[in-house]
Coordinates of C-alpha atoms and ligand atoms in Angstrom, one line a residue:
X1 CA 2.4 18.0 17.8
X2 CA 0.3 19.6 20.4
X3 CA -3.1 18.3 19.5
X4 CA -1.8 14.7 19.2
X5 CA 0.1 14.6 22.5
X6 CA -2.5 12.8 24.6
X7 CA -2.9 10.0 22.1
X8 CA 0.9 9.7 21.7
X9 CA 1.4 9.7 25.4
X10 CA -0.8 6.6 25.6
X11 CA 0.9 4.8 22.8
X12 CA 3.5 3.1 24.9
X13 CA 0.7 2.0 27.2
X14 CA -1.3 0.8 24.3
X15 CA 1.4 -1.5 23.3
X16 CA 1.6 -2.9 26.8
X17 CA -2.1 -3.6 26.6
X18 CA -1.6 -5.8 23.5
X19 CA -2.1 -3.6 20.5
X20 CA 1.0 -5.2 19.0
X21 CA 1.7 -5.9 15.4
X22 CA 0.0 -2.8 14.1
X23 CA 0.9 -2.5 10.5
X24 CA 0.5 1.2 10.1
X25 CA -1.0 3.9 12.2
X26 CA -3.0 6.7 10.7
X27 CA -2.8 9.6 13.2
X28 CA -5.7 12.1 13.0
X29 CA -5.5 15.4 14.7
X30 CA -8.4 17.3 16.3
X31 CA -11.8 16.6 14.8
X32 CA -12.7 18.1 11.4
X33 CA -16.1 18.9 12.8
X34 CA -18.6 17.9 15.5
X35 CA -22.1 17.8 14.3
X36 CA -25.4 15.8 13.8
X37 CA -24.6 14.4 10.4
X38 CA -24.3 10.7 9.4
X39 CA -23.9 10.1 5.6
X40 CA -24.1 6.3 6.2
X41 CA -27.1 5.9 8.5
X42 CA -29.0 9.1 7.4
X43 CA -27.8 10.1 4.0
X44 CA -29.0 13.5 2.9
X45 CA -30.5 14.2 6.4
X46 CA -29.5 17.3 8.3
X47 CA -29.7 17.1 11.3
X48 CA -29.3 13.3 11.9
X49 CA -29.9 11.6 15.2
X50 CA -26.9 12.5 17.4
X51 CA -23.6 14.4 17.4
X52 CA -20.6 12.7 16.0
X53 CA -16.9 13.7 16.2
X54 CA -15.6 13.4 12.6
X55 CA -12.1 13.0 11.3
X56 CA -10.6 12.8 7.9
X57 CA -11.5 14.3 4.5
X58 CA -12.9 17.8 4.4
X59 CA -15.8 17.0 2.1
X60 CA -17.6 15.2 4.9
X61 CA -21.3 16.0 4.2
X62 CA -24.8 14.6 4.6
X63 CA -24.6 13.1 1.1
X64 CA -20.9 12.5 0.8
X65 CA -19.9 9.8 -1.7
X66 CA -16.6 8.2 -2.7
X67 CA -16.1 10.7 -5.5
X68 CA -17.0 13.7 -3.4
X69 CA -14.6 12.6 -0.6
X70 CA -11.8 12.2 -3.2
X71 CA -12.3 15.9 -4.1
X72 CA -11.7 17.0 -0.4
X73 CA -9.2 19.8 -0.3
X74 CA -7.6 18.5 2.9
X75 CA -7.7 15.9 5.6
X76 CA -7.3 16.2 9.3
X77 CA -5.3 12.9 9.3
X78 CA -1.6 12.6 8.3
X79 CA -1.6 10.5 5.1
X80 CA -2.6 12.9 2.4
X81 CA -3.8 10.3 -0.1
X82 CA -6.5 9.2 2.4
X83 CA -9.6 11.4 2.3
X84 CA -11.8 8.9 4.1
X85 CA -14.0 9.9 7.0
X86 CA -13.9 8.2 10.4
X87 CA -16.5 9.1 13.0
X88 CA -18.1 8.1 16.3
X89 CA -20.5 9.5 18.8
X90 CA -19.2 12.5 20.8
X91 CA -18.7 12.0 24.5
X92 CA -20.2 14.6 26.9
X93 CA -19.6 15.3 30.5
X94 CA -22.9 15.6 32.5
X95 CA -22.3 17.8 35.5
X96 CA -23.6 15.9 38.5
X97 CA -24.8 19.2 40.1
X98 CA -26.3 21.1 37.3
X99 CA -27.1 18.1 35.0
X100 CA -25.9 20.1 32.1
X101 CA -23.7 18.7 29.3
X102 CA -20.3 19.8 28.0
X103 CA -18.2 18.2 25.1
X104 CA -15.3 16.0 26.2
X105 CA -12.4 16.8 23.8
X106 CA -10.7 13.9 22.2
X107 CA -6.9 14.3 21.7
X108 CA -7.1 13.1 18.2
X109 CA -7.8 9.6 16.9
X110 CA -5.4 6.8 16.0
X111 CA -6.6 4.5 13.3
X112 CA -4.5 1.3 13.2
X113 CA -4.5 -0.4 9.8
X114 CA -3.8 -4.0 10.7
X115 CA -3.1 -6.9 8.5
X116 CA -4.7 -9.8 10.3
X117 CA -6.2 -13.2 9.8
X118 CA -5.6 -16.3 7.7
X119 CA -6.2 -14.4 4.4
X120 CA -3.2 -12.2 5.0
X121 CA 0.0 -13.1 3.1
X122 CA 2.0 -13.2 6.4
X123 CA -0.3 -16.1 7.5
X124 CA -0.2 -17.9 4.2
X125 CA -3.3 -16.4 2.6
X126 CA -3.8 -14.7 -0.8
X127 CA -3.5 -11.2 0.6
X128 CA -5.8 -8.4 1.6
X129 CA -7.7 -6.0 -0.6
X130 CA -7.9 -2.2 -0.5
X131 CA -11.3 -0.9 0.3
X132 CA -13.2 -0.5 -3.0
X133 CA -14.8 2.8 -4.2
X134 CA -18.0 3.5 -2.4
X135 CA -17.2 1.2 0.5
X136 CA -18.5 2.1 3.9
X137 CA -19.3 0.2 7.1
X138 CA -20.2 0.5 10.8
X139 CA -19.0 -1.4 13.8
X140 CA -21.1 -1.4 17.0
X141 CA -24.8 -0.9 17.9
X142 CA -26.2 2.5 18.8
X143 CA -29.2 0.9 20.6
X144 CA -27.1 -1.3 22.9
X145 CA -26.9 -0.6 26.6
X146 CA -25.6 -3.8 28.1
X147 CA -23.7 -7.0 27.3
X148 CA -26.2 -9.4 25.7
X149 CA -24.2 -12.4 24.5
X150 CA -22.2 -15.0 26.4
X151 CA -18.5 -14.0 26.1
X152 CA -16.6 -15.8 23.3
X153 CA -19.7 -17.3 21.8
X154 CA -18.3 -16.4 18.4
X155 CA -21.4 -15.4 16.5
X156 CA -21.2 -12.2 14.5
X157 CA -23.6 -10.5 17.0
X158 CA -21.4 -11.4 19.9
X159 CA -18.2 -10.4 18.0
X160 CA -19.8 -7.0 17.4
X161 CA -20.3 -6.6 21.1
X162 CA -16.7 -7.7 21.8
X163 CA -15.4 -5.2 19.2
X164 CA -15.8 -2.2 21.5
X165 CA -13.7 -2.0 24.7
X166 CA -12.6 0.6 27.2
X167 CA -9.3 1.3 28.8
X168 CA -9.1 3.3 32.1
X169 CA -5.5 4.0 33.2
X170 CA -4.6 5.1 36.7
X171 CA -1.3 6.2 38.3
X172 CA -0.9 4.7 41.6
X173 CA -0.6 1.2 43.0
X174 CA -3.8 0.1 44.6
X175 CA -5.8 1.9 42.0
X176 CA -6.5 -0.8 39.5
X177 CA -6.4 -0.1 35.7
X178 CA -9.6 -1.1 33.9
X179 CA -9.9 -2.9 30.6
X180 CA -13.4 -4.1 29.8
X181 CA -16.7 -3.7 28.1
X182 CA -18.9 -0.8 29.2
X183 CA -17.7 2.4 30.9
X184 CA -15.5 2.2 34.0
X185 CA -16.7 3.8 37.2
X186 CA -13.5 5.4 38.5
X187 CA -11.6 8.4 37.4
X188 CA -9.0 7.6 34.7
X189 CA -6.3 10.1 35.7
X190 CA -3.7 8.5 33.4
X191 CA -5.9 8.1 30.3
X192 CA -9.2 6.9 29.1
X193 CA -9.7 5.3 25.7
X194 CA -12.5 3.8 23.6
X195 CA -11.2 1.1 21.3
X196 CA -13.3 -0.1 18.3
X197 CA -12.4 -2.9 16.0
X198 CA -14.0 -2.8 12.6
X199 CA -15.0 -5.9 10.6
X200 CA -12.2 -7.2 8.3
X201 CA -14.0 -9.6 6.0
X202 CA -16.0 -8.6 3.0
X203 CA -18.6 -10.3 0.9
X204 CA -16.6 -9.2 -2.2
X205 CA -19.7 -7.8 -3.9
X206 CA -21.6 -5.1 -1.9
X207 CA -19.9 -1.8 -0.9
X208 CA -22.7 -1.2 1.6
X209 CA -25.9 -3.0 2.9
X210 CA -29.2 -2.0 4.4
X211 CA -27.9 -2.3 8.0
X212 CA -24.4 -1.1 6.9
X213 CA -22.9 -4.2 8.6
X214 CA -24.0 -7.3 6.8
X215 CA -21.8 -6.9 3.7
X216 CA -18.9 -7.3 6.1
X217 CA -18.1 -9.6 9.0
X218 CA -15.6 -9.9 11.9
X219 CA -12.7 -12.2 11.9
X220 CA -13.4 -15.3 14.0
X221 CA -11.5 -13.8 17.0
X222 CA -11.8 -10.2 15.9
X223 CA -8.1 -9.5 15.9
X224 CA -7.1 -12.7 14.1
X225 CA -8.5 -15.9 12.8
X226 CA -10.6 -16.6 9.7
X227 CA -13.3 -15.0 7.7
X228 CA -16.7 -16.8 7.4
X229 CA -17.3 -18.4 4.0
X230 CA -20.0 -15.8 3.3
X231 CA -17.4 -13.1 3.5
X232 CA -14.3 -14.5 1.8
X233 CA -12.4 -11.3 1.0
X234 CA -9.9 -10.1 3.5
X235 CA -9.6 -6.3 4.2
X236 CA -7.2 -4.4 6.4
X237 CA -8.6 -4.4 9.9
X238 CA -9.3 -0.9 11.1
X239 CA -8.9 -0.3 14.8
X240 CA -10.0 3.1 16.2
X241 CA -8.3 4.2 19.4
X242 CA -10.0 7.3 20.8
X243 CA -8.5 9.1 23.7
X244 CA -11.1 11.1 25.6
X245 CA -9.7 13.9 27.7
X246 CA -11.9 13.0 30.8
X247 CA -9.3 14.4 33.2
X248 CA -10.4 18.0 32.3
X249 CA -13.5 17.2 34.4
X250 CA -11.8 15.3 37.3
X251 CA -12.4 18.0 39.9
X252 CA -16.1 18.3 39.1
X253 CA -17.2 14.8 40.2
X254 CA -16.4 12.3 42.9
X255 CA -15.9 8.7 42.0
X256 CA -17.7 6.4 44.5
X257 CA -20.3 9.2 45.3
X258 CA -21.4 10.4 41.9
X259 CA -22.1 8.0 39.1
X260 CA -19.8 7.9 36.1
X261 CA -20.7 11.3 34.6
X262 CA -19.8 10.8 30.9
X263 CA -22.4 10.0 28.3
X264 CA -22.4 9.5 24.6
X265 CA -24.3 12.0 22.4
X266 CA -26.9 9.3 21.7
X267 CA -27.9 9.4 25.4
X268 CA -25.9 6.4 26.5
X269 CA -24.3 6.4 30.0
X270 CA -23.2 2.8 29.8
X271 CA -20.7 2.8 26.9
X272 CA -22.3 -0.1 25.1
X273 CA -23.7 2.1 22.3
X274 CA -20.2 3.1 21.0
X275 CA -19.9 2.7 17.3
X276 CA -17.3 3.5 14.7
X277 CA -18.2 4.5 11.1
X278 CA -15.9 4.4 8.1
X279 CA -16.5 5.8 4.6
X280 CA -13.7 5.1 2.1
X281 CA -12.0 8.1 0.5
X282 CA -8.6 6.4 -0.3
X283 CA -6.6 6.6 -3.4
X284 CA -7.2 2.9 -3.9
X285 CA -3.9 2.2 -5.8
X286 CA -1.9 3.8 -3.0
X287 CA -3.6 1.7 -0.3
X288 CA -3.2 -1.5 -2.4
X289 CA 0.5 -0.8 -3.0
X290 CA 0.9 -0.1 0.7
X291 CA -0.8 -3.3 1.7
X292 CA 1.2 -5.4 -0.8
X293 CA 4.6 -3.7 -0.4
X294 CA 4.9 -2.0 3.0
X295 CA 4.6 -4.9 5.3
X296 CA 8.3 -5.8 4.9
X297 CA 9.7 -7.6 8.0
X298 CA 13.2 -6.4 6.8
X299 CA 12.5 -2.7 7.1
X300 CA 10.7 -0.3 9.3
X301 CA 7.3 -0.9 7.6
X302 CA 7.3 -4.2 9.3
X303 CA 7.2 -2.3 12.6
X304 CA 4.2 -0.2 11.7
X305 CA 6.3 2.9 10.9
X306 CA 3.9 4.8 8.6
X307 CA 6.5 7.2 7.4
X308 CA 8.7 4.3 6.1
X309 CA 6.1 3.3 3.5
X310 CA 7.2 5.0 0.3
X311 CA 3.7 5.2 -1.2
X312 CA 2.5 7.5 1.5
X313 CA 2.8 11.3 1.2
X314 CA 2.6 12.5 4.8
X315 CA 1.6 15.9 6.1
X316 CA 2.6 17.5 9.5
X317 CA 0.2 17.4 12.4
X318 CA 0.3 21.2 12.3
X319 CA -1.0 21.2 8.7
X320 CA -3.6 18.5 9.4
X321 CA -4.9 20.4 12.4
X322 CA -5.7 23.3 10.0
X323 CA -8.2 21.1 8.2
X324 CA -11.5 22.0 9.8
X325 CA -14.9 22.6 8.3
X326 CA -18.0 24.6 9.4
X327 CA -20.9 22.4 10.6
X328 CA -23.7 21.8 8.1
X329 CA -26.2 21.9 10.9
X330 CA -26.6 25.2 12.7
X331 CA -27.0 24.3 16.4
X332 CA -24.8 24.4 19.5
X333 CA -23.0 21.1 20.0
X334 CA -20.4 22.5 22.4
X335 CA -20.5 25.0 25.3
X336 CA -22.8 24.2 28.2
X337 CA -26.0 22.5 27.1
X338 CA -29.2 21.8 29.0
X339 CA -29.9 18.8 26.7
X340 CA -27.9 16.6 24.4
X341 CA -28.4 17.9 20.8
X342 CA -31.4 16.3 19.0
X343 CA -33.8 14.0 20.9
X344 CA -31.5 11.9 23.0
X345 CA -32.9 11.4 26.5
X346 CA -30.5 9.4 28.7
X347 CA -31.4 5.7 28.5
X348 CA -29.4 3.5 30.8
X349 CA -30.8 0.2 29.7
X350 CA -30.2 -2.7 30.2
X351 CA -32.7 -3.2 27.4
X352 CA -32.1 -1.6 24.0
X353 CA -32.6 2.1 23.7
X354 CA -35.4 3.7 21.6
X355 CA -34.3 6.1 18.9
X356 CA -36.4 9.2 18.6
X357 CA -36.7 11.8 15.9
X358 CA -36.5 15.5 16.6
X359 CA -40.2 15.8 15.7
X360 CA -41.4 13.0 17.9
X361 CA -39.5 13.7 21.1
X362 CA -40.8 12.7 24.6
X363 CA -40.4 15.3 27.3
X364 CA -37.0 14.8 29.0
Ligands
NAG1 C1 -2.6 -14.9 14.0 O1 -2.7 -16.3 14.1 C2 -1.6 -16.9 13.4 C3 -1.9 -18.4 13.4 O2 -2.2 -18.9 14.7 C4 -0.3 -16.6 14.1 O3 0.8 -17.2 13.4 C5 -0.1 -15.1 14.1 O4 1.0 -14.8 14.8 C6 -1.3 -14.4 14.7 N1 -1.2 -13.0 14.5 C7 -1.3 -12.1 15.5 C8 -1.1 -10.7 15.1 O5 -1.5 -12.4 16.6
NAG2 C1 -19.0 25.3 18.7 O1 -20.2 25.1 18.0 C2 -20.5 26.2 17.1 C3 -21.8 25.9 16.4 O2 -21.9 24.6 15.8 C4 -19.3 26.2 16.0 O3 -19.5 27.3 15.1 C5 -18.0 26.4 16.7 O4 -17.0 26.3 15.8 C6 -17.8 25.3 17.8 N1 -16.6 25.6 18.5 C7 -15.7 24.7 18.7 C8 -14.5 25.1 19.6 O5 -15.8 23.6 18.3

């Protein structure tokens, strides 16, 4: 239980903030690995641009495929028939005095598998499809450093911006909780989360696309609504809830005096570059059976109780925590670092950031 406790402590609070009607939750323990690998954006490349925290199947690799993920010997998440990988940029603390960087641990990851939108049976639709073999996708934009679109405009670009949100929880009255886009500025002594909605509409043909996003689309109001006619197949909507353990660093900065000291591994101090990646490694029959049979309002599966779905073989958090791999890239990503790994100078925007390669790196 230990590695999951921060995420689970926040669960009650999450429900309060409106993450209701989750259909099942996939709990993932501590990261499988943290390293500069990205099999979707930079297949075959080691090192890739920035450090990710990676959860799921143990065959995560620069060139991992559906077949290789299915051969994973373990997963760091609790449903054993899921060998998918889930990853996002690692958060670092930048010490305001020394300017050096240290990894902020995440107390696991909760991936909500949600049945949403007009294509779901519960809303009168034909039903949702399991992710096909080879399917992968990204939500979010690594270059983004500010809000670009008028809120609720409803275009796919604006929905992508609206898909990433932060929660900053505080204890006492007079210290306002924060829920919004972009990083907060205060300490978050009762919890800090990044929340990423993935697209839930598929074009029905392509398991990937050049930008890794255009084969999928967001529901018209992200969390519900309809799919655009170009993307007529409904998928389960994945929702990543990442709990960052920022309180470990609370004594080392002063809100109001120091700027918010946490930055993503891609050099982002604003929070707008957050992105979630998904590469399918499911036993597809198991996932399809679960979608079709385990959303029964007459039993506990209707309440999002993962263990109640008879198609799932669960493992304990203790066993999942044992699933770790050695990094493919030999470099320090943890400890105290003078620079973010790779070429990721801090770029605060508001205009889009420039992505640099290791071999063409400006002094910083
Ligand atoms: C989604 O919208 C439908 C139609 O308005 C509604 O009946 C349903 O309760 C909504 N679902 C959620 C999870 O809010
Ligand atoms: C720190 O990074 C090194 C090098 O990548 C790795 O071998 C080690 O396991 C990491 N330690 C932790 C606690 O993640």
